[in-house]
Short mmCIF file of C-alpha atoms and ligand atoms in Angstrom, two decimals:
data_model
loop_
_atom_site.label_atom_id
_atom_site.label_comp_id
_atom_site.label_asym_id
_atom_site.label_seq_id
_atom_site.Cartn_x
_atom_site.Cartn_y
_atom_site.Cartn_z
CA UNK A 227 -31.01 -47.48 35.07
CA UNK A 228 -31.71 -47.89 31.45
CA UNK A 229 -32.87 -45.48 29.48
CA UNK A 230 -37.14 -45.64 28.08
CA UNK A 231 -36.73 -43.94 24.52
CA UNK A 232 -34.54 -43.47 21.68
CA UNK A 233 -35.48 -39.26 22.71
CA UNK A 234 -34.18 -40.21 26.17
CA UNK A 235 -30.63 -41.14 25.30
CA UNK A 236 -29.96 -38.45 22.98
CA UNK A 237 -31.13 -36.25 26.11
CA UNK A 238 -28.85 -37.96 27.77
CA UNK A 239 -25.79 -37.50 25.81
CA UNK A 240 -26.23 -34.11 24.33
CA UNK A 241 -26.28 -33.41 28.38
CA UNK A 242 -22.27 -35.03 28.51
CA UNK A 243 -21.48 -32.70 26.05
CA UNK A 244 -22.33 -35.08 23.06
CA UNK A 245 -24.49 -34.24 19.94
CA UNK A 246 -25.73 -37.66 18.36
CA UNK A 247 -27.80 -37.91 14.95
CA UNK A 248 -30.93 -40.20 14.72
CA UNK A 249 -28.70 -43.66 14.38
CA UNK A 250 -26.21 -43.10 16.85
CA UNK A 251 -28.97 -42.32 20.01
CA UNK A 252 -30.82 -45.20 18.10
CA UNK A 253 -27.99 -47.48 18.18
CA UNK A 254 -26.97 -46.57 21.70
CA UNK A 255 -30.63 -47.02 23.29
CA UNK A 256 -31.00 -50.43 21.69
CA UNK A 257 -27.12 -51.44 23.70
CA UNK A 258 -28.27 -50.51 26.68
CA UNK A 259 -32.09 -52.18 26.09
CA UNK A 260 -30.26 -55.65 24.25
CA UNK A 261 -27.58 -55.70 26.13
CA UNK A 262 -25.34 -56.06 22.90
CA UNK A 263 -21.79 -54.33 21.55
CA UNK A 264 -21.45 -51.98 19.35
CA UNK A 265 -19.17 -51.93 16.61
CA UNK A 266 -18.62 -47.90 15.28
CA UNK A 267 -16.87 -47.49 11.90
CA UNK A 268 -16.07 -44.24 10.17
CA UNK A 269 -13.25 -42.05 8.86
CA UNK A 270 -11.31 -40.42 11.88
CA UNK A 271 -12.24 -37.55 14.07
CA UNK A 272 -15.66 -38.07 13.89
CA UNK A 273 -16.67 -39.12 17.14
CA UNK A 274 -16.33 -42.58 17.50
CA UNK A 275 -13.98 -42.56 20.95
CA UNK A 276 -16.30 -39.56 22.34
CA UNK A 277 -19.36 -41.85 21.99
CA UNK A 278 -18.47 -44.21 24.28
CA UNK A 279 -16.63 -41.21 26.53
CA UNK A 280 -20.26 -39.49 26.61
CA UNK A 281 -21.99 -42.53 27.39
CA UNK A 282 -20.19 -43.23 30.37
CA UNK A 283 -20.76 -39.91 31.35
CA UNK A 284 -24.40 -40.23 30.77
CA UNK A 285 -25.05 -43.01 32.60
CA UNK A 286 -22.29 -42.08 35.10
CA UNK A 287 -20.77 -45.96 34.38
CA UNK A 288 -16.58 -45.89 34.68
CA UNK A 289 -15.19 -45.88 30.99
CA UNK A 290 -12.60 -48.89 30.83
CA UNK A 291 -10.48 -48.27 28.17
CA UNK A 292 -8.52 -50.89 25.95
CA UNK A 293 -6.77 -49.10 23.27
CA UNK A 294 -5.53 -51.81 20.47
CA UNK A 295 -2.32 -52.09 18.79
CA UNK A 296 -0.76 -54.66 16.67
CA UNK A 297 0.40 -57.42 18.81
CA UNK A 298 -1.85 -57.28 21.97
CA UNK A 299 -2.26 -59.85 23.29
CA UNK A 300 -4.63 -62.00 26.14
CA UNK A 301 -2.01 -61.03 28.98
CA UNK A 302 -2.66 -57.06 28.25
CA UNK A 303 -5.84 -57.27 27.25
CA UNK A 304 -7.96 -60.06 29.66
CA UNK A 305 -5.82 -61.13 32.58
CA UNK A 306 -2.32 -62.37 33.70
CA UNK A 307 -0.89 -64.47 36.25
CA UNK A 308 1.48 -62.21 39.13
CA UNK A 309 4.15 -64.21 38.82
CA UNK A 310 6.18 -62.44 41.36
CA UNK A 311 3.19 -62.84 43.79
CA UNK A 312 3.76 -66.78 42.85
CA UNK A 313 6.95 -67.35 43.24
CA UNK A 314 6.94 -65.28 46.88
CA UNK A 315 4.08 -67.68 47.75
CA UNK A 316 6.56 -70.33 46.59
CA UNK A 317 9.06 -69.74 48.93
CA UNK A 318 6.92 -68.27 51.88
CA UNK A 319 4.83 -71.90 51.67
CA UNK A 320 8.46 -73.60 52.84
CA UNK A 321 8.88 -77.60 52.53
CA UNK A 322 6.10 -78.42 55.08
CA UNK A 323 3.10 -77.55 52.49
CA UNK A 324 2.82 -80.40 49.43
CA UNK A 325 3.04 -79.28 45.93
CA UNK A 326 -0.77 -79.60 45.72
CA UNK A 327 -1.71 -77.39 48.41
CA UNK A 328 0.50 -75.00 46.54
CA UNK A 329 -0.48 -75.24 43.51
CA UNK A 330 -4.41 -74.87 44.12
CA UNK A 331 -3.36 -71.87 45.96
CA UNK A 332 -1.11 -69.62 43.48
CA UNK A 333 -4.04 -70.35 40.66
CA UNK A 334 -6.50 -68.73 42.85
CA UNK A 335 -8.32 -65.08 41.85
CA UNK A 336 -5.65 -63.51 44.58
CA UNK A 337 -2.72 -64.60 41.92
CA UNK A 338 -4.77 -62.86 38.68
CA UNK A 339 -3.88 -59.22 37.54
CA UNK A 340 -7.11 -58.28 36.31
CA UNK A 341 -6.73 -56.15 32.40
CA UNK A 342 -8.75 -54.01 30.95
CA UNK A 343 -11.56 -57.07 29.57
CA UNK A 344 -11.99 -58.94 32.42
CA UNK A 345 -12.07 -55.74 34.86
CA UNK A 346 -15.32 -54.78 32.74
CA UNK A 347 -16.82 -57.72 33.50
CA UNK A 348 -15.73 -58.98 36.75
CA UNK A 349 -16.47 -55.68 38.85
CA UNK A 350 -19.11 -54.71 41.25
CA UNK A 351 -20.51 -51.75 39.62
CA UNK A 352 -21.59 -52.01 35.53
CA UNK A 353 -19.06 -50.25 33.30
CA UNK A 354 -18.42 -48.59 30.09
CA UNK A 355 -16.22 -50.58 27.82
CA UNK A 356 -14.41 -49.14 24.77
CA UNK A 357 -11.93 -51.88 22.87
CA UNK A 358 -10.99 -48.52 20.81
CA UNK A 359 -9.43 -49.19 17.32
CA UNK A 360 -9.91 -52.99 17.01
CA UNK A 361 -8.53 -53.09 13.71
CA UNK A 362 -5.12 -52.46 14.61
CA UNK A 363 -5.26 -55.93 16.15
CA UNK A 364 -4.88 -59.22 14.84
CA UNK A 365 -7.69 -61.81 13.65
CA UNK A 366 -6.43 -63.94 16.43
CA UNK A 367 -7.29 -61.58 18.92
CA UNK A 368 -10.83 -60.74 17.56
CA UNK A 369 -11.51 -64.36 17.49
CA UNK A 370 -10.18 -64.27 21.54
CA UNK A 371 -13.00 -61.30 22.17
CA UNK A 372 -15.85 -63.28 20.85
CA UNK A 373 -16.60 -65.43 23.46
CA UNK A 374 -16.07 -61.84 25.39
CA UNK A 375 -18.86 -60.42 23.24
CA UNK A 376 -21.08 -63.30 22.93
CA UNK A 377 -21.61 -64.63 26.46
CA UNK A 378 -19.72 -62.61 28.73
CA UNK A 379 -17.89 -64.62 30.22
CA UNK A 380 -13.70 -65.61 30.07
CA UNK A 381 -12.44 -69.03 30.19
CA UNK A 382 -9.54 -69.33 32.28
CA UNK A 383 -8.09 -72.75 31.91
CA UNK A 384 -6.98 -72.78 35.70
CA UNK A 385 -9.70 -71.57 37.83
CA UNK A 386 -12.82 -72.10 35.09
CA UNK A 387 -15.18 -69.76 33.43
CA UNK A 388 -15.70 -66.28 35.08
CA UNK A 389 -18.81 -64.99 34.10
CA UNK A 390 -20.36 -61.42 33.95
CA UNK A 391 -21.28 -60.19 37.08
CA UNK A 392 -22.95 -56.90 35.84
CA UNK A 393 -23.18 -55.90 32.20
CA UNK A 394 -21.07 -53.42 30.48
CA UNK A 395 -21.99 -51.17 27.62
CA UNK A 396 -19.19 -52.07 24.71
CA UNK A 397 -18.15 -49.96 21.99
CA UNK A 398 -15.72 -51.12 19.89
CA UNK A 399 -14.53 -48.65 17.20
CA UNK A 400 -12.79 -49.21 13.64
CA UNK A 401 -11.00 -46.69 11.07
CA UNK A 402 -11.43 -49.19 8.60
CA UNK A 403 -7.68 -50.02 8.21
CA UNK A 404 -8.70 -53.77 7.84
CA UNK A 405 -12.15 -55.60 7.60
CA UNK A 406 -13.41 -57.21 10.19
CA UNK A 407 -14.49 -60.57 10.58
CA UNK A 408 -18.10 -61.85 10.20
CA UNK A 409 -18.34 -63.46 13.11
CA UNK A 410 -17.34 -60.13 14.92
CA UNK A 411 -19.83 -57.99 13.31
CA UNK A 412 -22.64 -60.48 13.63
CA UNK A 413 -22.34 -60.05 17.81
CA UNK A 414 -22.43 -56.18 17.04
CA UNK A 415 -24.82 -53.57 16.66
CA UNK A 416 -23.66 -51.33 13.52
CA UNK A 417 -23.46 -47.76 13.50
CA UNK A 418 -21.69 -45.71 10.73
CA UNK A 419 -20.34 -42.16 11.88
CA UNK A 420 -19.67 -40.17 8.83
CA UNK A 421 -19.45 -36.18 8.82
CA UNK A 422 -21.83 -34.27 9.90
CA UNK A 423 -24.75 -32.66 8.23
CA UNK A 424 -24.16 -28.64 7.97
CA UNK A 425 -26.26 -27.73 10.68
CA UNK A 426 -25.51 -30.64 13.38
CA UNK A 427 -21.69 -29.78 12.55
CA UNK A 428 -22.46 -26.26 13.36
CA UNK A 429 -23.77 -27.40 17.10
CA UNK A 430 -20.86 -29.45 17.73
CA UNK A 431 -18.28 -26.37 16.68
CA UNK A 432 -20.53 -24.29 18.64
CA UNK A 433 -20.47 -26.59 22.06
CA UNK A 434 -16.63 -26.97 22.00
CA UNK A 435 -16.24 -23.16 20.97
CA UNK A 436 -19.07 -21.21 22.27
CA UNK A 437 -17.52 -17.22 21.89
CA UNK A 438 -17.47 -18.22 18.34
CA UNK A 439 -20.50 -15.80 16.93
CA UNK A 440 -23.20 -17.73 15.03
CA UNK A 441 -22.46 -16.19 11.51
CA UNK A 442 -18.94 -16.56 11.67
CA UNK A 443 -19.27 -20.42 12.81
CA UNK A 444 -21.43 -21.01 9.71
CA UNK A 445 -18.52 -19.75 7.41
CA UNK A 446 -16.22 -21.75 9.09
CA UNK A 447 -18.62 -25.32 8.71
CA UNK A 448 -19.26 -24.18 5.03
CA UNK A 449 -15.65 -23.53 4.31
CA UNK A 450 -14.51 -26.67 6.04
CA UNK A 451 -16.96 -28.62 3.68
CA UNK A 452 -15.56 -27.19 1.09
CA UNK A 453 -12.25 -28.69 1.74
CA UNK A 454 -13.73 -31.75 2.69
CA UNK A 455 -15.22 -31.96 -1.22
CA UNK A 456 -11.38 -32.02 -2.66
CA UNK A 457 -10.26 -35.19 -2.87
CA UNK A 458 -7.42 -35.24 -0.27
CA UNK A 459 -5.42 -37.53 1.36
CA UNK A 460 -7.11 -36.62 4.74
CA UNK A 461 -10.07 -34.23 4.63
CA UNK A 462 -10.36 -32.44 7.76
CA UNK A 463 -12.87 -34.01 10.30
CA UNK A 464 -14.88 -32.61 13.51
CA UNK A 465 -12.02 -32.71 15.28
CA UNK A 466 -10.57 -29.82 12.66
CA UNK A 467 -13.18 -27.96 12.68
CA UNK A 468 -12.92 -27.63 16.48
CA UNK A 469 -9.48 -26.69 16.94
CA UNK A 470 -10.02 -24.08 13.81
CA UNK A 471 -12.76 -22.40 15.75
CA UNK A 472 -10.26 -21.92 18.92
CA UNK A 473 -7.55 -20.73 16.55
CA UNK A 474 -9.72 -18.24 15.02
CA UNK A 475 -10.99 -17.08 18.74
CA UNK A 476 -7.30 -16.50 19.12
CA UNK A 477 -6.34 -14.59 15.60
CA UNK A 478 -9.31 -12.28 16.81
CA UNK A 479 -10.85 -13.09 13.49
CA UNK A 480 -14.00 -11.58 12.59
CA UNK A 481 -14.21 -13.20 9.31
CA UNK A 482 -12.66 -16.05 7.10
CA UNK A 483 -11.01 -14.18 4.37
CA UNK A 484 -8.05 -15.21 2.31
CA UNK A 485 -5.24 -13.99 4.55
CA UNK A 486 -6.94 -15.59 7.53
CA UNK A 487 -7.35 -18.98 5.50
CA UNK A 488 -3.76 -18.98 4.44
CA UNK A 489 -2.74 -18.24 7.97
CA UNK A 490 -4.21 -21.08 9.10
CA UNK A 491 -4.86 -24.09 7.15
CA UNK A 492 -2.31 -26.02 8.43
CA UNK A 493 -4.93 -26.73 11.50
CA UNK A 494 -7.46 -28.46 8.56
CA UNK A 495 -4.93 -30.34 6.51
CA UNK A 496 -1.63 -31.64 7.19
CA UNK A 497 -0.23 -33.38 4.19
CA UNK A 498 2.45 -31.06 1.94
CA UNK A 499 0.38 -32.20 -1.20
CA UNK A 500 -3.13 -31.75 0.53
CA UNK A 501 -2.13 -27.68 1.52
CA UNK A 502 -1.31 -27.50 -2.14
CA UNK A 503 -4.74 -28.22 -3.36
CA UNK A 504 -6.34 -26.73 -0.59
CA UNK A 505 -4.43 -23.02 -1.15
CA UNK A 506 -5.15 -23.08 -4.96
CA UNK A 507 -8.57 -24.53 -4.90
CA UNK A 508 -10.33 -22.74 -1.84
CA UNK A 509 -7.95 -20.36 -1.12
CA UNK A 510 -9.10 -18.50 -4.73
CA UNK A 511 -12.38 -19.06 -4.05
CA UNK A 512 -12.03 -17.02 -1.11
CA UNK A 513 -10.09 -14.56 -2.66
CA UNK A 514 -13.37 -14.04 -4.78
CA UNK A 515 -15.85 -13.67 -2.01
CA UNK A 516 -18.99 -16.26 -2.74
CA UNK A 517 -21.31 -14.18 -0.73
CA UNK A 518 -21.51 -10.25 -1.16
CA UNK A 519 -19.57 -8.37 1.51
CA UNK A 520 -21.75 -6.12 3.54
N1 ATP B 58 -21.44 -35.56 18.09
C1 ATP B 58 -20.49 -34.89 18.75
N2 ATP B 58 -20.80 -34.08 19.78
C2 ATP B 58 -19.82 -33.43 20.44
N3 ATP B 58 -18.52 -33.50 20.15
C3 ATP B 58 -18.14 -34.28 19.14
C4 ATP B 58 -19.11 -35.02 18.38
N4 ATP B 58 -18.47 -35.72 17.43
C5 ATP B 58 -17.17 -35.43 17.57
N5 ATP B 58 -16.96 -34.57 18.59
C6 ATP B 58 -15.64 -34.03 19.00
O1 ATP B 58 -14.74 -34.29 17.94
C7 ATP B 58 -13.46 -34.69 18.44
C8 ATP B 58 -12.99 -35.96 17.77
O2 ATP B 58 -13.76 -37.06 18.18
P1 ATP B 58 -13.15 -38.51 18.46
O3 ATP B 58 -11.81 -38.41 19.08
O4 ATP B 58 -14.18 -39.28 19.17
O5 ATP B 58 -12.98 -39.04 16.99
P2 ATP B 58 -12.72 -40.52 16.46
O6 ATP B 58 -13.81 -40.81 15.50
O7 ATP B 58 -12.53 -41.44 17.61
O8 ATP B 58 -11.37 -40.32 15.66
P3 ATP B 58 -10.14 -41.34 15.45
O9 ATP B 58 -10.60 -42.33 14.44
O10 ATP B 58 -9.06 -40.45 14.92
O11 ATP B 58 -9.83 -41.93 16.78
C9 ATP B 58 -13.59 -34.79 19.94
O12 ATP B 58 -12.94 -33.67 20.52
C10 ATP B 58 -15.07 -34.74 20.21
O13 ATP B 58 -15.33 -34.03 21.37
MG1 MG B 59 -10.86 -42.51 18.32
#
C-alpha cells in the first residue's frame, strides 16, 4: 500500500519509532510514489541506517541488508553459481546424459545462490533494500548497481535478464568517505541528514530514553551542541546523545554539572585530543553555571 501524503509517511515512521524532519518524510513519500532509490548522505550517527530500518517497519516490507566493504564484489552482493550443487549434478547425471543436457541444466535458477541484490528483487513479497555505506565500495561496483537502480532488473549472462518481480524501496547511504559518481546520484533521490534542530533532537533523546525528565533532557541536547560547536575530530552525533541519556539514567543524575560531565564524556567524544578540548572548553563553562541555579 503506498502511502497518500508527505503527513502520512512521517505518521508512519514516527509510529516505528522514527522522528523524520520535513525532507526526509518528503524524500521517503516521493520513493515509495516514483518508485526511485534513495541516496542518504550525512556525517555518522545521524540516522541514515535507521531510515531505511523504520521504513521497513512502517510498511511492514522485510529489510534486506547489504552492508559494503572494500572489495565486494557481484558474487556477495547479486548472485553466485553453487558450485558444489554443480559438480554433484555432474556426477549424479552419469555418462548416459550428453554434455548439453547437462549443461542447460546446472545454469538453471535451481544452481543460483540468490545475495542480498537479487533477493530484493526476485522475491514474492516487495522488500526494503538498504546497500548501507556504498562508499566503502569501489567505482566498479557502483557502476555494477546501476543497471540495479535504473531498470531493475540483473543480467545474468547464462540464463538472461531477471527482472523485478515486485518493487523494493532502496536506500543507499554514504559517510562521504569518497564522492560518488554522477551517474549514481542521477538514479537517486537526495536527502541530506545533518544534526538535528534543538527541539527535534530533544524528541529523539526523549523516545530512546523516556525516564529522562524533560528539563534535564534539554540540558543534555544544549550541552551536546555545545560540543558539537568545537571543532573536533568527531563531534558527537544522535547516536551520543542517546547513549548519554541512558548513562545519566544510570549515574542517577539529576543535573549536568561539572563532576557529572567529567565523569562521563568519554560516551560524547572518543579521540585523546577531542576530550582535551572538550574538558577545557565546556567543562569550564559548566563549572560557571550559564543558567542561574535555583
Ligand atoms: N530521526 C530519528 N528518530 C529516531 N531515532 C533516531 C533518529 N535519528 C537517529 N536515531 C537513532 O540514532 C542512532 C544512530 O542512527 P544510525 O545508526 O541510523 O546512524 P547512521 O547515520 O547510519 O550512522 P553511521 O554513518 O555511523 O552508520 C540509532 O540508534 C537511531 O535509533
Ligand atoms: Mg549507518
Amino acid at each position: 500500500m503506498e502511502p497518500g501524503s508527505v503527513a502520512e509517511t512521517k505518521e508512519a515512521l514516527k509510529g516505528a519509532g522514527y522522528l523524520a524532519d520535513e525532507p526526509a518524510a518528503l524524500v521517503s513519500f516521493l520513493a515509495q510514489r516514483l518508485s526511485k532509490p534513495v541516496l542518504v548522505e550525512g556525517p555518522a550517527g545521524v540516522g541514515k541506517t535507521e531510515l531505511a530500518k523504520a521504513l521497513s517497519r512502517a510498511t511492514g516490507r522485510e529489510l534486506i541488508r547489504l552492508q559494503c566493504y572494500e572489495g565486494l564484489d557481484e558474487a556477495k552482493a547479486l548472485y553466485e553459481w553453487n558450485y558444489r550443487k554443480q559438480l554433484l549434478r555432474i556426477q549424479a547425471g552419469g555418462s548416459e546424459h550428453g554434455w548439453d543436457d547437462v549443461h542447460g541444466d546446472i545454469f538453471s535458477e535451481e544452481f543460483l545462490l540468490e545475495r542480498p541484490l537479487m533477493q530484493a528483487i526476485a522475491g514474492a513479497e516487495p522488500v526494503v533494500l538498504l546497500i548501507d555505506e556504498i562508499d566503502k565500495t569501489d567505482q566498479e561496483f557502483e557502476a555494477m548497481l546501476l543497471e540495479l537502480l535504473s531498470d531493475f532488473q540483473i543480467t545474468i549472462p547464462e540464463l538472461g535478464q531477471i527482472s523485478a518481480t515486485t518493487m523494493p524501496i532502496v536506500v543507499l547511504t554514504s559517510n562521504n568517505s569518497r564522492e560518488l559518481t554522477e551517474a549514481l546520484k542521477r538514479r537517486c533521490l537526495y536527502l541530506w541528514l545533518d544534526y538535528p534542530e534543538l527541539e527535534r533532537e530533544m524528541a529523539i533523546v526523549r523516545l530512546h530514553a523516556p525516564e529522562l525528565s524533560e528539563a534535564l533532557t534539554r540540558r543534555l541536547v544544549e550541552v551536546v551542541r555545545m560540543v558539537r560547536a568545537l571543532d573536533l575530530k568527531k563531534p558527537p552525533s544522535i547516536a551520543e546523545s542517546i547513549d548519554w541519556a541512558r548513562t545519566l539514567l544510570l549515574m542517577g543524575s539529576d543535573d549536568i554539572d561539572k563532576a557529572t560531565f567529567d565523569q562521563s564524556m568519554s560516551i560524547l567524544v572518543k579521540h585523546r585530543t577531542d576530550i582535551d578540548l572538550v574538558a577545557e572548553r565546556v567543562g569550564v563553562k559548566l563549572a560557571d553555571p550559564l543558567r542561574p541555579q535555583a
